[in-house]
Coordinates of C-alpha atoms and ligand atoms in Angstrom, one line a residue:
M556 CA -68.6 -108.6 126.5
N557 CA -66.8 -111.9 127.7
K558 CA -68.9 -112.4 130.9
K559 CA -66.6 -112.2 134.2
T560 CA -65.8 -114.3 136.5
K561 CA -67.1 -114.5 140.4
V562 CA -65.4 -115.2 142.5
L563 CA -66.6 -116.2 146.3
L564 CA -63.2 -115.5 148.8
G565 CA -64.4 -117.5 152.2
I566 CA -61.6 -116.1 154.7
T567 CA -60.6 -118.5 157.5
G568 CA -59.1 -117.9 161.1
G569 CA -55.5 -118.1 160.5
I570 CA -52.3 -115.7 160.8
A571 CA -52.3 -115.4 156.8
A572 CA -56.1 -114.0 157.5
Y573 CA -54.3 -110.4 156.3
K574 CA -52.7 -111.0 153.5
S575 CA -56.1 -111.7 151.8
A576 CA -56.3 -108.4 151.4
E577 CA -54.0 -108.6 148.9
I578 CA -56.4 -111.2 146.5
A579 CA -59.1 -109.9 147.0
R580 CA -57.6 -106.3 145.7
L581 CA -55.9 -107.7 142.4
L582 CA -59.1 -110.0 141.6
V583 CA -60.6 -106.6 141.5
K584 CA -58.4 -104.8 140.0
S585 CA -58.5 -108.4 136.9
D586 CA -62.3 -107.8 136.4
Y587 CA -63.5 -109.7 138.7
L588 CA -66.9 -109.9 141.2
V589 CA -65.5 -110.3 144.5
K590 CA -67.8 -111.2 147.1
V591 CA -66.4 -112.7 150.3
I592 CA -67.8 -114.7 153.3
M593 CA -65.6 -114.7 156.6
T594 CA -65.1 -117.3 159.3
R595 CA -65.9 -115.8 162.9
T596 CA -62.0 -117.1 163.7
A597 CA -61.2 -114.6 160.7
E598 CA -63.2 -111.2 162.5
D599 CA -60.4 -112.0 165.3
F600 CA -58.0 -111.5 162.4
I601 CA -59.3 -108.8 160.4
T602 CA -62.3 -106.5 160.3
P603 CA -64.8 -107.4 157.0
L604 CA -64.8 -103.2 156.3
T605 CA -61.2 -104.0 154.7
F606 CA -63.2 -106.5 152.8
E607 CA -66.0 -104.3 151.9
A608 CA -64.2 -101.3 150.5
L609 CA -61.8 -103.6 148.5
T610 CA -64.9 -105.2 147.4
N611 CA -67.1 -102.7 147.0
E612 CA -69.7 -105.8 148.5
K613 CA -72.0 -106.8 151.8
V614 CA -69.5 -109.0 154.0
F615 CA -71.4 -111.8 155.0
L616 CA -70.2 -113.5 158.5
Y617 CA -70.9 -116.5 159.5
N618 CA -74.1 -116.0 160.5
S619 CA -75.5 -114.0 158.1
V620 CA -78.8 -113.9 156.9
D621 CA -80.5 -111.2 155.1
K622 CA -84.4 -111.2 155.4
N623 CA -85.0 -110.7 151.7
K624 CA -83.0 -114.0 151.0
P625 CA -83.9 -116.9 153.2
M626 CA -82.0 -119.0 150.9
L627 CA -78.7 -117.0 150.7
H628 CA -76.2 -120.0 150.6
I629 CA -77.7 -121.9 148.2
D630 CA -78.1 -118.3 146.1
I631 CA -73.8 -117.7 146.9
A632 CA -73.7 -121.1 146.0
K633 CA -75.3 -121.0 142.7
W634 CA -74.2 -116.9 142.2
A635 CA -70.5 -118.2 142.4
D636 CA -68.3 -119.6 139.8
I637 CA -65.2 -120.3 142.1
I638 CA -64.6 -120.5 145.7
L639 CA -60.9 -119.5 147.0
V640 CA -60.2 -120.0 150.6
A641 CA -57.7 -118.2 151.5
P642 CA -55.6 -118.3 154.0
T643 CA -57.4 -122.0 154.6
T644 CA -56.8 -123.2 158.2
A645 CA -56.6 -127.1 159.7
E646 CA -59.9 -126.9 161.3
F647 CA -61.1 -126.3 158.0
M648 CA -60.2 -128.8 155.9
S649 CA -61.2 -131.4 158.3
K650 CA -64.5 -130.1 158.5
I651 CA -65.6 -129.9 154.4
L652 CA -63.7 -133.5 154.6
H653 CA -66.4 -134.8 156.8
G654 CA -69.6 -132.5 155.0
R655 CA -70.0 -130.3 157.9
A656 CA -72.1 -126.9 157.7
D657 CA -72.2 -125.2 161.2
D658 CA -71.9 -121.4 159.9
M659 CA -72.0 -119.6 155.7
L660 CA -68.6 -120.2 154.2
S661 CA -68.4 -123.9 155.0
T662 CA -72.8 -124.3 154.3
V663 CA -71.7 -123.2 151.0
C664 CA -69.2 -124.8 150.2
L665 CA -71.4 -127.9 150.9
A666 CA -73.8 -126.5 148.4
F667 CA -71.7 -125.4 146.0
N668 CA -71.1 -128.6 142.6
K669 CA -68.0 -126.2 140.6
K670 CA -64.6 -126.0 142.0
I671 CA -63.2 -125.1 144.9
A672 CA -59.8 -123.8 145.8
L673 CA -58.1 -123.8 149.6
A674 CA -54.9 -122.2 149.5
P675 CA -53.5 -124.2 153.9
S676 CA -52.1 -121.7 156.3
M677 CA -50.3 -123.4 159.4
N678 CA -47.8 -124.3 161.1
K679 CA -45.3 -126.8 160.1
N680 CA -46.3 -129.4 162.5
M681 CA -51.0 -129.5 162.4
W682 CA -49.6 -128.7 158.3
A683 CA -47.4 -132.1 158.8
N684 CA -49.9 -134.0 161.3
K685 CA -51.6 -137.4 160.3
A686 CA -54.9 -136.3 160.6
T687 CA -54.3 -132.9 158.8
Q688 CA -52.2 -135.2 155.9
D689 CA -54.8 -137.2 155.6
N690 CA -57.1 -134.7 155.5
Y691 CA -55.3 -133.1 152.5
K692 CA -55.1 -136.3 150.7
I693 CA -58.8 -137.4 150.7
L694 CA -59.8 -133.4 149.6
K695 CA -57.5 -134.1 146.6
K696 CA -59.4 -137.0 145.4
R697 CA -62.4 -135.7 145.9
G698 CA -61.4 -133.4 143.0
I699 CA -60.8 -130.2 145.5
I700 CA -58.3 -128.1 144.5
F701 CA -55.0 -127.2 146.4
L702 CA -52.4 -124.0 145.7
G703 CA -49.9 -124.8 148.2
P704 CA -48.9 -124.4 150.9
E705 CA -45.6 -123.4 151.0
Y706 CA -42.1 -123.8 152.2
G707 CA -40.8 -121.2 154.2
S708 CA -40.0 -118.6 157.4
Q709 CA -43.5 -118.8 159.8
A710 CA -45.4 -116.1 161.6
C711 CA -44.4 -118.3 164.9
G712 CA -41.2 -118.1 164.1
D713 CA -40.8 -121.9 163.0
V714 CA -39.5 -123.1 159.2
G715 CA -40.5 -126.2 157.1
S716 CA -43.7 -126.2 154.7
G717 CA -47.8 -124.6 155.5
R718 CA -46.8 -120.8 154.9
M719 CA -49.4 -119.7 152.9
K720 CA -48.5 -119.2 149.1
E721 CA -48.3 -115.4 148.5
P722 CA -51.4 -113.1 147.5
E723 CA -49.7 -113.0 143.4
D724 CA -48.9 -116.2 143.4
I725 CA -52.8 -117.0 144.4
F726 CA -54.3 -114.8 142.1
N727 CA -51.8 -116.2 139.3
D728 CA -53.2 -119.8 140.1
L729 CA -56.8 -118.9 139.9
E730 CA -55.8 -117.6 136.6
K731 CA -55.3 -120.4 135.2
L732 CA -57.8 -122.0 137.1
M733 CA -60.6 -120.1 135.2
H734 CA -58.2 -120.5 131.7
K735 CA -59.0 -117.0 131.6
P736 CA -57.4 -115.9 128.6
K737 CA -54.3 -113.5 128.3
K738 CA -56.1 -110.6 125.9
F739 CA -53.3 -110.9 122.9
F740 CA -56.0 -109.4 120.3
K741 CA -57.7 -106.7 122.3
N742 CA -58.8 -104.5 119.8
K743 CA -57.8 -105.4 117.4
K744 CA -59.7 -106.1 113.9
I745 CA -60.1 -109.7 111.8
I746 CA -61.9 -111.6 110.4
I747 CA -62.2 -115.1 110.0
T748 CA -63.8 -118.0 107.5
A749 CA -65.1 -120.9 108.2
G750 CA -66.3 -124.3 106.8
P751 CA -66.9 -125.6 103.5
T752 CA -68.5 -123.1 100.4
I753 CA -70.7 -125.2 98.1
E754 CA -71.0 -123.9 94.3
L755 CA -74.8 -124.1 93.2
I756 CA -74.8 -126.9 89.7
D757 CA -78.3 -126.4 88.9
P758 CA -81.3 -125.2 91.7
V759 CA -81.1 -128.4 93.7
R760 CA -77.5 -129.9 93.3
Y761 CA -74.6 -128.3 94.6
L762 CA -70.7 -129.4 94.6
S763 CA -69.3 -128.9 97.9
N764 CA -66.4 -130.8 100.6
R765 CA -66.6 -132.2 104.0
S766 CA -65.4 -129.1 105.8
S767 CA -66.9 -128.7 109.1
G768 CA -66.4 -125.9 110.1
M769 CA -65.2 -126.7 113.7
M770 CA -61.0 -125.8 113.1
G771 CA -62.6 -122.5 111.8
C772 CA -65.2 -122.0 115.4
E773 CA -62.9 -122.8 117.1
I774 CA -59.9 -120.1 116.1
A775 CA -62.9 -117.9 116.1
N776 CA -63.5 -118.7 119.4
A777 CA -60.0 -118.5 120.7
F778 CA -59.3 -114.7 119.4
Y779 CA -62.6 -114.0 120.7
D780 CA -61.5 -115.0 124.3
Q781 CA -58.0 -113.1 123.1
G782 CA -59.9 -110.2 123.3
A783 CA -60.3 -109.3 119.7
N784 CA -63.3 -108.1 117.2
V785 CA -64.1 -111.0 115.2
V786 CA -66.0 -110.9 112.6
L787 CA -66.0 -114.8 111.1
V788 CA -68.0 -115.8 108.0
K789 CA -68.9 -119.1 107.9
G790 CA -70.4 -121.4 105.4
P791 CA -72.8 -123.8 105.8
C792 CA -72.4 -126.6 108.3
K793 CA -73.8 -127.5 111.8
Y794 CA -71.0 -126.8 114.0
M795 CA -71.9 -123.5 116.2
Q796 CA -69.1 -121.0 117.9
N797 CA -69.4 -118.5 120.5
E798 CA -73.1 -116.8 120.8
N799 CA -71.4 -113.4 121.2
I800 CA -69.5 -113.5 117.8
F801 CA -70.6 -111.3 115.2
C802 CA -71.4 -114.6 112.5
I803 CA -71.9 -113.4 108.8
N804 CA -73.6 -117.0 106.6
I805 CA -72.8 -117.6 103.2
K806 CA -73.0 -120.3 100.8
S807 CA -70.8 -119.9 97.8
G808 CA -67.1 -118.8 98.0
E809 CA -68.0 -115.3 95.4
E810 CA -70.5 -114.8 99.0
M811 CA -67.9 -115.2 101.2
L812 CA -65.3 -113.0 99.0
N813 CA -67.9 -110.3 98.8
A814 CA -68.8 -111.2 103.3
V815 CA -65.2 -110.3 103.6
E816 CA -64.2 -107.7 101.6
N817 CA -67.3 -105.5 102.9
N818 CA -66.0 -105.2 106.1
I819 CA -62.2 -105.3 105.4
K820 CA -61.6 -101.8 107.2
G821 CA -60.2 -101.6 109.9
C822 CA -59.1 -105.4 109.9
D823 CA -55.7 -106.5 111.1
I824 CA -55.8 -109.8 110.6
F825 CA -57.2 -112.3 108.4
V826 CA -58.1 -116.0 108.7
S827 CA -58.2 -118.2 105.8
V828 CA -59.4 -121.3 107.0
A829 CA -62.9 -122.2 105.1
A830 CA -62.4 -124.9 102.4
V831 CA -63.2 -122.7 99.6
S832 CA -64.3 -124.9 96.7
D833 CA -61.3 -125.0 94.5
F834 CA -64.1 -125.0 91.6
T835 CA -67.4 -124.3 90.3
A836 CA -69.8 -124.7 87.7
R837 CA -69.3 -122.4 84.7
D838 CA -73.2 -121.9 83.5
R839 CA -74.9 -122.6 86.6
A840 CA -78.9 -124.0 85.2
D841 CA -82.3 -122.8 86.0
K842 CA -84.0 -124.7 86.1
K843 CA -83.0 -129.0 87.8
I844 CA -80.4 -131.3 85.2
K845 CA -82.9 -134.1 84.1
S846 CA -81.5 -137.2 85.4
N847 CA -80.3 -138.7 82.0
D848 CA -77.4 -141.9 81.7
K849 CA -74.1 -139.7 81.6
L850 CA -73.5 -135.6 82.6
T851 CA -70.4 -133.7 81.8
L852 CA -70.6 -130.9 83.8
E853 CA -68.1 -127.7 83.4
L854 CA -66.1 -126.2 85.9
K855 CA -63.9 -123.1 86.1
K856 CA -61.8 -121.5 88.7
N857 CA -63.4 -120.7 91.8
V858 CA -62.6 -116.5 93.3
D859 CA -59.1 -116.9 95.4
I860 CA -60.4 -114.8 98.5
L861 CA -56.8 -115.2 99.9
K862 CA -54.7 -113.9 97.3
T863 CA -57.7 -111.6 96.5
I864 CA -56.6 -110.2 100.2
A865 CA -52.9 -110.1 100.2
K866 CA -52.8 -108.8 96.7
N867 CA -56.0 -105.5 97.4
Y868 CA -56.1 -105.0 101.3
K869 CA -52.9 -103.9 104.2
V870 CA -53.9 -106.9 106.0
F871 CA -51.4 -109.7 107.9
T872 CA -53.1 -113.0 106.3
I873 CA -53.2 -116.3 107.2
G874 CA -54.1 -119.4 105.1
F875 CA -54.8 -122.9 106.1
A876 CA -54.0 -125.7 103.5
A877 CA -55.1 -128.9 103.7
E878 CA -52.2 -131.3 101.9
T879 CA -52.6 -135.1 101.2
N880 CA -48.8 -135.1 100.3
D881 CA -46.2 -133.4 100.1
L882 CA -47.1 -131.0 103.0
K883 CA -44.0 -128.6 103.0
S884 CA -43.3 -127.8 99.7
N885 CA -47.2 -127.8 98.9
A886 CA -47.4 -125.1 101.9
I887 CA -44.0 -123.0 100.6
K888 CA -45.6 -122.8 97.3
K889 CA -48.3 -121.6 97.7
L890 CA -47.0 -119.0 101.2
K891 CA -44.9 -117.6 97.9
N892 CA -47.3 -117.5 95.1
K893 CA -50.7 -116.2 96.9
G894 CA -48.0 -113.2 98.7
I895 CA -49.8 -114.2 102.2
S896 CA -47.6 -113.4 105.9
I897 CA -48.1 -117.3 106.9
I898 CA -50.0 -120.2 106.1
A899 CA -51.7 -123.3 108.7
A900 CA -50.8 -127.3 106.4
N901 CA -52.3 -129.9 108.0
K902 CA -52.3 -133.3 106.5
V903 CA -55.4 -134.9 105.7
S904 CA -56.2 -138.2 106.9
L905 CA -58.9 -140.5 107.7
S906 CA -57.5 -140.1 111.3
E907 CA -57.1 -136.6 111.1
G908 CA -58.3 -132.7 109.3
I909 CA -61.2 -132.1 107.0
D910 CA -64.5 -133.5 109.4
N911 CA -62.4 -135.0 112.1
E912 CA -62.1 -134.0 115.3
N913 CA -58.5 -134.1 115.8
N914 CA -55.7 -131.9 113.8
S915 CA -52.0 -130.9 113.7
I916 CA -51.2 -127.8 112.1
T917 CA -47.2 -126.5 110.7
L918 CA -46.9 -123.4 110.4
Y919 CA -44.8 -121.8 108.0
W920 CA -43.8 -118.4 107.5
G921 CA -41.4 -115.1 106.7
E922 CA -37.8 -117.6 105.5
G923 CA -37.6 -120.7 106.0
L924 CA -39.3 -120.3 109.5
E925 CA -41.7 -123.4 111.0
K926 CA -43.4 -124.7 114.1
T927 CA -45.7 -128.2 114.6
L928 CA -48.5 -127.9 116.8
E929 CA -48.4 -132.1 116.8
L930 CA -52.0 -133.2 117.6
K931 CA -55.0 -132.4 119.1
N932 CA -58.7 -132.1 119.0
K933 CA -59.7 -128.7 117.2
K934 CA -60.4 -126.6 120.3
D935 CA -57.3 -126.8 122.0
L936 CA -55.6 -127.0 118.9
A937 CA -56.5 -123.1 118.2
L938 CA -55.9 -122.2 122.1
E939 CA -52.2 -122.8 121.4
F940 CA -52.7 -122.4 116.9
V941 CA -54.3 -118.5 117.8
E942 CA -51.2 -118.6 120.6
E943 CA -48.3 -119.1 118.3
I944 CA -49.9 -116.2 116.3
S945 CA -49.6 -113.9 118.7
K946 CA -45.9 -114.3 119.0
I947 CA -45.4 -114.2 115.5
Y948 CA -47.7 -111.2 114.5
N949 CA -45.8 -108.6 117.8
Ligands
FMN354 C1 -53.4 -116.0 167.4 C2 -53.6 -117.5 166.5 C3 -53.5 -117.8 165.2 C4 -53.9 -118.5 164.7 N1 -53.0 -118.9 163.5 C5 -53.1 -120.2 162.4 C6 -52.8 -120.5 161.6 O1 -52.2 -119.9 160.5 N2 -53.5 -122.3 161.2 C7 -54.8 -122.7 161.3 O2 -55.3 -124.0 161.0 N3 -55.0 -121.8 162.7 C8 -54.9 -121.2 163.2 N4 -55.4 -121.1 164.0 C9 -56.2 -121.4 164.7 C10 -57.4 -121.3 164.5 O3 -58.3 -119.9 164.3 C11 -58.4 -122.3 165.1 O4 -58.2 -123.1 164.4 C12 -60.7 -121.4 164.7 O5 -60.9 -122.5 165.2 C13 -59.6 -121.7 163.5 O6 -61.8 -121.2 163.0 P1 -61.8 -120.9 161.1 O7 -61.7 -122.0 159.9 O8 -63.8 -121.0 161.4 O9 -61.7 -119.8 160.6 C14 -54.8 -119.7 165.3 C15 -55.0 -119.0 166.3 C16 -55.0 -118.5 166.8 C17 -55.0 -118.2 168.2

């Protein structure tokens, strides 16, 4: 299960405070854990009871104390993943700019070392005032995130900039800030292979390749974050996937095929990212081969995992093809020969592909369809890859 994101919702004394109830409702509905702190003035605009009912949590007030937790402000700061203050008054902007800590919300903000997002809300002249504008610029420089304000009609009858963003827009901004992925693959079982395989020649020597396993593990992470039930079948490599992903460690191509077939029941998508050794020793020596001047090794073709799965099981199959040359024609040949759904071709050079942090991929599928995902680090590329697959698969 994904860890739930913990949002500390701060409410200050602006006229838009009534809209914060909707923000709290949207957060709770989307499975965030929400705690609320209200300033003393905020209580003039909306009651704590509203938020207690919406969040099912006790609301902290400007002077809250807990006799069991003398360091309540530190406990709250440690608990939260993000602080969202909506609405943020001009006064509160000024307060955190100066590092003041004279009530619960400002003290928690001072003790907090993760993301703080402010949704300002005030009259257009208050917003345009040089003092507020200077505060805004300095806070932004310090890394405080601003959601709005917006231009529009205001409670006082003026029209201008200073209006709080709509609750739904603030909620969507927060989702993006916390990189909460859309759950495209919820309840889908996805088997992914990653890393190299090693093919023993004798008890101490083997054939292998330079695959780091990074691309496959990052793709497994990206599918997992999008709600998939991921099975990772991984060859020997140091790169680690999210610890919650079910992982089967194997060594040879044959073991990899067995692991995939043993888990194929109920599988929706098979993604073969592993660099499976194309060849394996025809006869593996039982004893260590003596070091001679010369050694001739006879190799045989290794198992073709991708082809076997595409041929024998009704599964959407995606294969990776690392090529040094003729990328497109080689990739399309593989797409047809292996009878798979999509081929993801990547160039191998000194700066991209195998054993590198960066990669670019071109996807080929159907009759002449293609999409290139430009060169970037493998973590970001994996996110883009999974998003593209969601469009093709759906
Ligand atoms: C009716 C009324 C509405 C107000 N609306 C706002 C507002 O929208 N934005 C703002 O910055 N201040 C507004 N204020 C002023 C703040 O309430 C005041 O600066 C207060 O000290 C803010 O305290 P806090 O930031 O600790 O909640 C309003 C005051 C009143 C009386």
